[in-house]
Amino acid sequence: MRYQEAWDYLNGLQLFKIKLGLAAMEDLLARLGSPHRVLPCLHVAGTNGKGSVSAMAAAILAAAGLKVGLYTSPHLSSVRERFQVNGQPISRDAFAHHASRIRTVLDDSQVTYFELATALALDWFRAQAVDLAVMEVGLGGRLDATNVVEPLVSVITNIALDHQAYLGENLAAIAAEKAGIVKPGVPVVSAVTGPEALPVVRKTCQAQGAPLCLLDEAFRVDAEGAGRLAYHGLAHTWTGLACGLAGRHQHGNAALALAAVELLDQAGWPVAEEAVRRGLATVAWPGRLEYRELPAANGQVRRYLLDGAHNPAGVATLRQALAGDFPYRRLILVWASMADKDFAAGLALVAPLADRIILAQIPYPRAATPQELAASLPVPCQEKAQGCASVAAALALAATLAGPEDLIVVAGSLYLVGETRALLLGAERD
């Protein structure tokens, strides 16, 4: 297959719904020679922040001179973003080669989009002879396709309500699914809190004989002046650290990544302090509180904040950032969402901050319509909202409404952010 054929093949698998379970994944990987059995890795689960933690850890490990694979989801503009080695996405030729190889070994067997993508990542990482791979969980943990790996360290960032239809209606049930990545004797780094979720994670770790290292218990992070932070860790204390990702919530994510790196160091993957400082300072993770100043048609500047917050916990973090990290005169909110998300709760948090609200239609079958979004707005916010039939139209309207001191916030869905980055920044699209 050529790249376009391979992309079409993978994309066609979205017709097959999410299938939680590992049997098909184990069978597929066995046909590929079990690449997951020879791949040292860091496995990262959680409701929010797992992508940021994965990106930070990968950047630090790469700065230490290791060849590091990074597998994340979803992508913003191109599927190739999901598969990276030392920050570089998989090439079109390599993507096509590994997709073709997988289709051949599958014969008539059926897998899902995410199963094939995960197998492709593992097969490519083995071919690339990476030293270590950072694998982000797609959904949940226990039955997620990535849970075939045998990690050196596991991370569970936090537990919040999301994907209840698949993971359970309460935090305890969701915690049980996330804690399903815990392996016998493998240390776990976590920021899980609360009377519902934390006991589940503790009990699981105890049952598996897996040491549990908790944020603010085994390690902590303190804010310093000028945006710096101090990390007081399992074996090291590093002060004056700069983080390449915006937002105070990233300090906690940085602490999780640093604790995981410390455990990897103890397991024989040495990481010097200089690599910690350089990797954390230079990490990039597009679409998460991504701030841009871009020229408008009239020669003025328009200020944008792109954030993929799509559940109430993520939107609460966005709201916190708007309160202290991104000053503005007026806030213009561009919002879109998938219909299966709790967009009403998210909008209730951020809509009252907005002076104008633009509800966009994104070109995905699962997307909520502007009319559905408008109906879910708090009543006092409905009169300042209007819908647009496309993301391009929504962004054009926002640029017209905003001035140089205003802030255009694009949020509600990573798919919206991906469309926005392609339109505003020329990000590559498949």
JSON list of C-alpha atoms in Angstrom, two decimals, residues 31 62 90 112 158 175 199 230 265 307 353:
[
{"chain": "A", "resi": 31, "resn": "ARG", "atom": "CA", "xyz": [1.59, -12.81, 14.24]},
{"chain": "A", "resi": 62, "resn": "ALA", "atom": "CA", "xyz": [15.58, 11.82, 24.59]},
{"chain": "A", "resi": 90, "resn": "ILE", "atom": "CA", "xyz": [6.72, 8.33, 11.43]},
{"chain": "A", "resi": 112, "resn": "THR", "atom": "CA", "xyz": [-10.34, -1.92, 15.52]},
{"chain": "A", "resi": 158, "resn": "ASN", "atom": "CA", "xyz": [-5.61, 11.24, 37.87]},
{"chain": "A", "resi": 175, "resn": "ALA", "atom": "CA", "xyz": [-10.35, 3.91, 38.98]},
{"chain": "A", "resi": 199, "resn": "PRO", "atom": "CA", "xyz": [-8.41, 3.41, 47.81]},
{"chain": "A", "resi": 230, "resn": "ALA", "atom": "CA", "xyz": [11.19, 22.98, 42.38]},
{"chain": "A", "resi": 265, "resn": "ASP", "atom": "CA", "xyz": [17.07, 5.86, 36.31]},
{"chain": "A", "resi": 307, "resn": "ASP", "atom": "CA", "xyz": [-6.84, 23.87, 24.29]},
{"chain": "A", "resi": 353, "resn": "LEU", "atom": "CA", "xyz": [-16.26, 34.05, 31.23]}
]
